[in-house]
Coordinates of C-alpha atoms in Angstrom, one line a residue:
X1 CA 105.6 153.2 183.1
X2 CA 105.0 155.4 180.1
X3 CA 105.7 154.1 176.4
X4 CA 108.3 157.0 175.9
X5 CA 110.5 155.7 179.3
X6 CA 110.0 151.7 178.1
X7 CA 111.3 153.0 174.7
X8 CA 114.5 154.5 176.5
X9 CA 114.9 151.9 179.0
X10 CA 114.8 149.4 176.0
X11 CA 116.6 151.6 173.7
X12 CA 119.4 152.0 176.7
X13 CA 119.6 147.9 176.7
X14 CA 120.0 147.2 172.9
X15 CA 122.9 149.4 173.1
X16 CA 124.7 148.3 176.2
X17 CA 124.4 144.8 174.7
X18 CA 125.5 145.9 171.2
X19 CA 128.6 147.1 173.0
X20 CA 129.2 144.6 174.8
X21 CA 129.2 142.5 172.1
X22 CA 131.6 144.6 170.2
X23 CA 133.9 144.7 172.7
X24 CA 133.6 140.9 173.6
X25 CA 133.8 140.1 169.7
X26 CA 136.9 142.6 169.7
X27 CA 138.3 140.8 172.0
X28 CA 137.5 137.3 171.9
X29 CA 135.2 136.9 168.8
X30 CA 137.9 135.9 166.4
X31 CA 139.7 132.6 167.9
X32 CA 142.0 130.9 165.9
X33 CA 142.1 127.2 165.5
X34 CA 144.4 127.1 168.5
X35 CA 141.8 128.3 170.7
X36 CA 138.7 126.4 168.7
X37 CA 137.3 122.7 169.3
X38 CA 137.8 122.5 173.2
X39 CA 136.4 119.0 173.1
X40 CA 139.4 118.0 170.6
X41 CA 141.3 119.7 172.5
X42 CA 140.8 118.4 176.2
X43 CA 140.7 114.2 174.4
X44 CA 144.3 115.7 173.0
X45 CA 145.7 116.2 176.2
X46 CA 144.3 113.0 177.7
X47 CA 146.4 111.5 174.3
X48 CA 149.3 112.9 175.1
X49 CA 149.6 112.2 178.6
X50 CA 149.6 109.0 177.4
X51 CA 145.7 108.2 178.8
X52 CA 143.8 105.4 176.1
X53 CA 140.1 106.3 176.6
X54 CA 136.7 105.6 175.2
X55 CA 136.2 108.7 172.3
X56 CA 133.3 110.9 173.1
X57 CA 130.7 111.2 170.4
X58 CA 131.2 113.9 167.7
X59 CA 135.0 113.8 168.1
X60 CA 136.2 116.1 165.3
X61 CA 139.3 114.2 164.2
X62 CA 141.3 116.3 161.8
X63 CA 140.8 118.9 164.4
X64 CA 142.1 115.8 167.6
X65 CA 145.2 114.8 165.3
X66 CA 146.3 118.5 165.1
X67 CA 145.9 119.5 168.3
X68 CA 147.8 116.7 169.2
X69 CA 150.5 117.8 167.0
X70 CA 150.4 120.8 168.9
X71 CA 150.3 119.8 172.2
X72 CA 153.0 116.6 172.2
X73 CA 156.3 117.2 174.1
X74 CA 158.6 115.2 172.2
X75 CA 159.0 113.8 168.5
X76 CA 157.0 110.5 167.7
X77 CA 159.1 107.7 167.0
X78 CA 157.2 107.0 164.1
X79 CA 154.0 109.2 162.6
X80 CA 151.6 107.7 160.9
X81 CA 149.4 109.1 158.1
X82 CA 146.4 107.8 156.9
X83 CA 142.5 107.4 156.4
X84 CA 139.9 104.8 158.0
X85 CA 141.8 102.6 156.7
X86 CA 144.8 102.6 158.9
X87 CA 143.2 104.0 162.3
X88 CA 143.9 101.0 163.5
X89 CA 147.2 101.0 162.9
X90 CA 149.0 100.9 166.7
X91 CA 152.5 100.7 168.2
X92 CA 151.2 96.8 169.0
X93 CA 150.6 96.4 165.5
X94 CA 153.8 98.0 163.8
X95 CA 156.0 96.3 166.9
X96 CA 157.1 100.1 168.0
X97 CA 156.5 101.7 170.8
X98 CA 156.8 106.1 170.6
X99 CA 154.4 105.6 167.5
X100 CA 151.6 108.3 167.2
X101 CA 148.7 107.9 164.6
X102 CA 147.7 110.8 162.8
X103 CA 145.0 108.9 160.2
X104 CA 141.6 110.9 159.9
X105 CA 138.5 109.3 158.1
X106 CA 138.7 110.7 154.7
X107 CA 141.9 111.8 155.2
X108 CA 143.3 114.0 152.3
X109 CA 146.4 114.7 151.1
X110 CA 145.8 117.8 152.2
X111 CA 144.6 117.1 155.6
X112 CA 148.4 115.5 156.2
X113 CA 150.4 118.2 154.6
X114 CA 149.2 120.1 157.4
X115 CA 149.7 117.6 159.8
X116 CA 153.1 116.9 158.7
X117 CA 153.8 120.9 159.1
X118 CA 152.3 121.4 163.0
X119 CA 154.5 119.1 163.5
X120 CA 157.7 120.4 161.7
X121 CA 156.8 123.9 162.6
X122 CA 157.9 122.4 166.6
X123 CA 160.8 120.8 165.5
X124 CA 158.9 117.4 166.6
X125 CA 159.9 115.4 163.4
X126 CA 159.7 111.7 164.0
X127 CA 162.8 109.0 163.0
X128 CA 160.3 107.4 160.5
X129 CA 157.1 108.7 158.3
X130 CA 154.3 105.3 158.0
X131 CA 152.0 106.9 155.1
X132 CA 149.1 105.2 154.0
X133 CA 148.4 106.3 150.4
X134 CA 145.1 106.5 149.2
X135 CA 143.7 106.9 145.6
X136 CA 141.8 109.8 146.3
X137 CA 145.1 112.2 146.8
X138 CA 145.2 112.9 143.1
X139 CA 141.5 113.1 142.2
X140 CA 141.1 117.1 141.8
X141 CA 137.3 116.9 142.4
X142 CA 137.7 115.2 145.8
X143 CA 138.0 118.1 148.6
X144 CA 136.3 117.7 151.8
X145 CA 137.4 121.2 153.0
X146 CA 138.8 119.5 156.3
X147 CA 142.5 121.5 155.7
X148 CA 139.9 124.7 156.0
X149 CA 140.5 124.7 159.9
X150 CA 144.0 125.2 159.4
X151 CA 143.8 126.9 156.4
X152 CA 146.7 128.9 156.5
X153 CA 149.0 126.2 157.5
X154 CA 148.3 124.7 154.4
X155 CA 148.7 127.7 152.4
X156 CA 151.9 128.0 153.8
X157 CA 153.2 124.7 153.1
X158 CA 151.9 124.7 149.5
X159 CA 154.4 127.9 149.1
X160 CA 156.8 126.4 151.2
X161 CA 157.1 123.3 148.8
X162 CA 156.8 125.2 145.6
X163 CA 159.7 126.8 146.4
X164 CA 162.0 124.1 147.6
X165 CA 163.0 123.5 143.9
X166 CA 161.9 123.5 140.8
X167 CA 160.3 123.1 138.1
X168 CA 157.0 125.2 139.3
X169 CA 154.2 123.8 141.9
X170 CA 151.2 124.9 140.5
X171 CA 148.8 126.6 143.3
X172 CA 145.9 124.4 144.0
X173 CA 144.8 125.4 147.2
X174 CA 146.1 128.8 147.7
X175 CA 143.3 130.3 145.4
X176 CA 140.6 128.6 147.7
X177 CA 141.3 129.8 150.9
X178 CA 139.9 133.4 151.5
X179 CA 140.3 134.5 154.9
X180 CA 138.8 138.1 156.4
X181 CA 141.1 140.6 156.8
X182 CA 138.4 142.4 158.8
X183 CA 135.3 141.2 160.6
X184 CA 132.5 142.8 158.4
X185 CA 129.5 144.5 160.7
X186 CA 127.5 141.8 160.8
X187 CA 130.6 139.5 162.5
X188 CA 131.4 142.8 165.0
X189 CA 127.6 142.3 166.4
X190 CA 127.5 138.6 166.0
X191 CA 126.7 136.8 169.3
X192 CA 127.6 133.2 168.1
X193 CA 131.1 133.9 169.2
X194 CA 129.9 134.3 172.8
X195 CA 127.3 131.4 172.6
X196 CA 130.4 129.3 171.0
X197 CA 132.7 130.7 174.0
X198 CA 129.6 129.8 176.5
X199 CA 129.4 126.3 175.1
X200 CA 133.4 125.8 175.2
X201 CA 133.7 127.0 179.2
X202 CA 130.7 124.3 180.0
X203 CA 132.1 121.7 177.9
X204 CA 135.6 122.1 179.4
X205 CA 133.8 122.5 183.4
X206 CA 132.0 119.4 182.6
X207 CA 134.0 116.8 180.4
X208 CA 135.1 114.2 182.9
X209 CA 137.5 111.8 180.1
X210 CA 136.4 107.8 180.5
X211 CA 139.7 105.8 180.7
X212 CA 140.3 102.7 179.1
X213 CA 142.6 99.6 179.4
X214 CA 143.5 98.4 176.1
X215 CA 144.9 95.2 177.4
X216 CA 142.0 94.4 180.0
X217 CA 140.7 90.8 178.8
X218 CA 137.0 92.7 178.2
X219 CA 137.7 96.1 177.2
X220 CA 134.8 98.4 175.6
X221 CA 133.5 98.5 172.2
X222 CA 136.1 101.2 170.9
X223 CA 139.3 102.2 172.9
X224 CA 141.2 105.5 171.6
X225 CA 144.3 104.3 172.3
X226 CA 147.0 106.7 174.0
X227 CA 148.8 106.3 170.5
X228 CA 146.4 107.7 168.7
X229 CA 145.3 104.4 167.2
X230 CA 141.7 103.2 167.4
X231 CA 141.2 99.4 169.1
X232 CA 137.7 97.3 168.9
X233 CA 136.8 94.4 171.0
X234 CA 137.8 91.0 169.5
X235 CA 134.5 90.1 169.7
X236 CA 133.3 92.9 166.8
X237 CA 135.6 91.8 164.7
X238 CA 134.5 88.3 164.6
X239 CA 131.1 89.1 164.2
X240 CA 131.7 91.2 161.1
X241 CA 133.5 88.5 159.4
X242 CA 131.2 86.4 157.7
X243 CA 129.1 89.4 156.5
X244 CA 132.1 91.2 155.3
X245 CA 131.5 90.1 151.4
X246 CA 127.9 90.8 151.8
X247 CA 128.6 94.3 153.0
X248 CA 130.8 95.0 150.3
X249 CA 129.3 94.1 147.6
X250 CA 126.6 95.9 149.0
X251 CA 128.5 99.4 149.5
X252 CA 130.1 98.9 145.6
X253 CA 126.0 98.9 144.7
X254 CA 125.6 101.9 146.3
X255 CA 128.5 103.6 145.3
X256 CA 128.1 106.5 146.7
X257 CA 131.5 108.1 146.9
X258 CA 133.4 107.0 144.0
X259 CA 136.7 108.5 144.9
X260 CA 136.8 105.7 147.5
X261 CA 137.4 103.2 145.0
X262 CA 139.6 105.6 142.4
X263 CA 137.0 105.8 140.5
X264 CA 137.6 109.5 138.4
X265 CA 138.2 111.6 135.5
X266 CA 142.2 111.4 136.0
X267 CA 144.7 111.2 138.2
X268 CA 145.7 115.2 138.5
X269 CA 149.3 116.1 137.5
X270 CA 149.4 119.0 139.7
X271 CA 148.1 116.5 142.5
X272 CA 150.6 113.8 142.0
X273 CA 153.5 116.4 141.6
X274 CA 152.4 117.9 145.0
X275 CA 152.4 114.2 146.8
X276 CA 156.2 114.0 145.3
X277 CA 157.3 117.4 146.5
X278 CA 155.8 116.3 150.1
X279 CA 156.8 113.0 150.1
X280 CA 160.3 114.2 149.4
X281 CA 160.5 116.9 152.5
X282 CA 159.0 114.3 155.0
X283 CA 162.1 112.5 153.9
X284 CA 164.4 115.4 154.2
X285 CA 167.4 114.7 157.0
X286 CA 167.3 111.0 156.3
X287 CA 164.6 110.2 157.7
X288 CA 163.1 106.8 156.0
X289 CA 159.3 107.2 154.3
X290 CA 157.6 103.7 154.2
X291 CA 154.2 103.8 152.0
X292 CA 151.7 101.6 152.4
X293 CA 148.5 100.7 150.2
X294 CA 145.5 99.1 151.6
X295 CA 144.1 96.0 150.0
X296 CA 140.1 96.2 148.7
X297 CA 137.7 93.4 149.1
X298 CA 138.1 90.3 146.8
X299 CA 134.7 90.2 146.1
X300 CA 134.0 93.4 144.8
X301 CA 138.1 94.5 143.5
X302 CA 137.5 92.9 139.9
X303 CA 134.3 94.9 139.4
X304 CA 136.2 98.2 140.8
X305 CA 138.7 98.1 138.3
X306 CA 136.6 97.4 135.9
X307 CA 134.9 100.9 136.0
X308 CA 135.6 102.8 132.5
X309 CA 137.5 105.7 135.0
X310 CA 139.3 103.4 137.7
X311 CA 142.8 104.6 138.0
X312 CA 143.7 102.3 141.3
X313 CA 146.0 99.9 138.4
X314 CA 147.4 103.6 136.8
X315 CA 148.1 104.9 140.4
X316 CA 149.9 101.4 141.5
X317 CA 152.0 102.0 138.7
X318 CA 153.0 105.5 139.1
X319 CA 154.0 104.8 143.0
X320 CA 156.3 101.8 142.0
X321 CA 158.0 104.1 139.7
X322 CA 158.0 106.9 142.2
X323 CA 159.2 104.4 144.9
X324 CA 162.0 102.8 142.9
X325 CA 163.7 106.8 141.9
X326 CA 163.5 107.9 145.6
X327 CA 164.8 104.6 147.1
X328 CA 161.5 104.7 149.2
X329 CA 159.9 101.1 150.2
X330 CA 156.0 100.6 149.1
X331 CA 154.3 98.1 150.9
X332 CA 150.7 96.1 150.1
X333 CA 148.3 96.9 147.2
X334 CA 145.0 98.0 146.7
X335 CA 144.6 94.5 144.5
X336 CA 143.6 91.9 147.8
X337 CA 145.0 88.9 145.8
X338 CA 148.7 90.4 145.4
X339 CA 149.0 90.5 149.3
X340 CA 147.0 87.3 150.0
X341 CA 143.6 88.7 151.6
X342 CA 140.6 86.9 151.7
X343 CA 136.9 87.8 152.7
X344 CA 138.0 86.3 156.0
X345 CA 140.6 89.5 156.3
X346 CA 137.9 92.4 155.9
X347 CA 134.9 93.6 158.0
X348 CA 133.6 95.9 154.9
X349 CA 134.5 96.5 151.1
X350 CA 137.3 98.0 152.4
X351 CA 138.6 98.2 156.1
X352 CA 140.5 95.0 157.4
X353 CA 139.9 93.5 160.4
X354 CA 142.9 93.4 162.9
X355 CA 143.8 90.4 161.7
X356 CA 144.1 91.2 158.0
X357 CA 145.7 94.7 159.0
X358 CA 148.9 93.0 161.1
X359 CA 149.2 90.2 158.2
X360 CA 149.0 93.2 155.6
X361 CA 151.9 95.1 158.0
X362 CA 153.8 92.1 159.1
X363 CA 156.9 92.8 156.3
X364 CA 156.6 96.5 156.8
X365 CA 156.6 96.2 160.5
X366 CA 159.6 93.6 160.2
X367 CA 161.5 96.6 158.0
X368 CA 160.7 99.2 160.2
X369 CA 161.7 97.3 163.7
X370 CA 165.1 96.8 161.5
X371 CA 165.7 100.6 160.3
X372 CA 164.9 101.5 163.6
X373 CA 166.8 99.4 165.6
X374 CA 169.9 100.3 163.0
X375 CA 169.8 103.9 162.6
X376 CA 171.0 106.5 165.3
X377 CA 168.5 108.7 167.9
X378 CA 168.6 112.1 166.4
X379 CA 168.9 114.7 168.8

């Protein structure tokens, strides 16, 4: 073969493939969320079939808990929004069956306005909103860029609540979401959509789901329960005990992400009026809000608030207030002695083992089974 026909031949090639890609990219480059995370996606519809299974590794789960949102037939009985701190939170738990958890590790404020609008969007509103309120919301400088997969869900909602009443909702996230009007050439020619489209035909061809039985007497590890809830064995639990204050006090040391323990600047006006304006429209049509604040080691929650920038005391305050003008009930406290935890009641600074989480929830779950049991099925 001469050089001139190998230069045609390969000259030939780089353009049927530059095509190709253009017109695949054209077609099927630019996916939205719907169509991304098939993996999140195929565990969602093993959720809501009502299938508990053993989570596969690298389970995105801000991008599980919204496709779930998208995928569920009917309305929750009750929704609950939270962090790590309340995945464990389960219909067994609360006493309810119909409950779905929608807690993601590191969960936002943000992450659960758009959580809260999937499911409104579908008309699936539960009869009663379980929201675990962490310190983080209304720290400005905490943004994990989770709510970026459904970026303009939360756009939309920001807007949505600004304009529900007044005075004016200052745009916080608006300005930071920037999405392409137009694939630029370099996206056109890209062939990471078609190796991400490869990669999602062979995940869905080969994922085979691993069911679990939460109520066998020697069930795995970690179960991902059918309502969305995460169960451990017994047996972890117990083991984590008597090193939970060593752990703690350990993690305070380390400190590494001070938002966990409220430690920062201030808490953000434009944050907390947000929270309100939310709070307020999951309770729109009667339906009853409960929040809930989880507890922090005793061995390390007197050095936590001792931090010159700790606002878990101001916060505490401001949701009592908040609580007693909207007629909303606020359960726990992020201070372990007001709610009678011990060291005995954690597995880390602060997660509770499921014994300490169904003593926290035993007065909310008592209020709950009773508003519940009292108030009408919407239709």
């Amino acid at each position: 073969m001469t050089l001139r026909r190998f230069l045609l031949l390969f000259g030939l090639a780089v353009l049927v493939a530059g095509s190709a890609l253009l017109v695949f990219n054209g077609f099927r480059g630019r996916r939205g969320p719907d169509q991304r995370n098939i993996l999140e996606r195929l565990v969602a519809r093993q959720i809501v079939e009502g299938h508990s299974l053993i989570p596969p590794p690298g389970l995105d789960e801000a991008a599980l808990r919204w496709h779930v949102a998208q995928q569920l037939t009917k309305a929750p009985v009750v929704a609950v929004l939270g962090s790590s701190h309340s995945l464990r939170i389960s219909g067994p738990v609360l006493g309810v069956s119909g409950l779905q958890n929608f807690s993601i590790s590191g969960g936002n404020l943000t992450e659960h306005i758009v959580t809260t609008s999937l499911l409104a969007k579908r008309g699936l509103n539960p009869r009663a909103w379980v929201i675990i309120v962490d310190p983080w919301f209304f720290d400005r400088g905490t943004d994990f860029g989770m709510w970026k997969l459904r970026g303009a869900v939360l756009v939309a909602a920001e807007r949505r609540l600004d304009h529900i009443k007044r005075p004016y909702l200052p745009a916080i996230f608006g300005p930071r979401w920037h999405p392409s009007a137009q694939a630029g050439l370099a996206e056109r020619f890209s062939i990471s959509p078609l190796v991400d489209w490869v990669d999602d035909v062979a995940r869905e061809f080969v994922y085979r789901p691993t069911l679990a039985d939460p109520s066998a007497p020697n069930p795995p590890f970690l179960i991902l329960r059918s309502d969305g809830a995460y169960q451990v064995a017994q047996d972890a639990d117990n083991a984590s005990e008597p090193d939970s204050t060593e752990i703690a006090e350990r993690q305070f040391i380390q400190d590494i992400d001070r938002n966990r323990y409220g430690n920062f600047e201030r808490v953000d006006a434009d944050l907390w009026r947000l929270f309100e304006r939310w709070i307020d429209d999951c309770g729109n049509h009667g339906t009853p809000v409960f929040l809930l604040l989880t507890p922090y080691h005793p061995a390390i929650y007197g050095k936590i608030i001792a931090q010159p920038d700790n606002q878990l005391r101001k916060i505490h305050r401001m949701l009592l207030a908040f609580a007693a003008r909207r007629h909303l009930r606020l359960y726990g406290s992020y201070n372990p002695a007001k709610v009678g935890m011990t060291a005995s009641d954690f597995f880390d600074g602060d997660h509770l083992n499921e014994a300490g989480l169904r003593r926290l929830c035993k007065p909310l779950a008592a209020d709950l089974q009773t508003t519940l049991a009292n108030e009408p099925v919407k239709r």
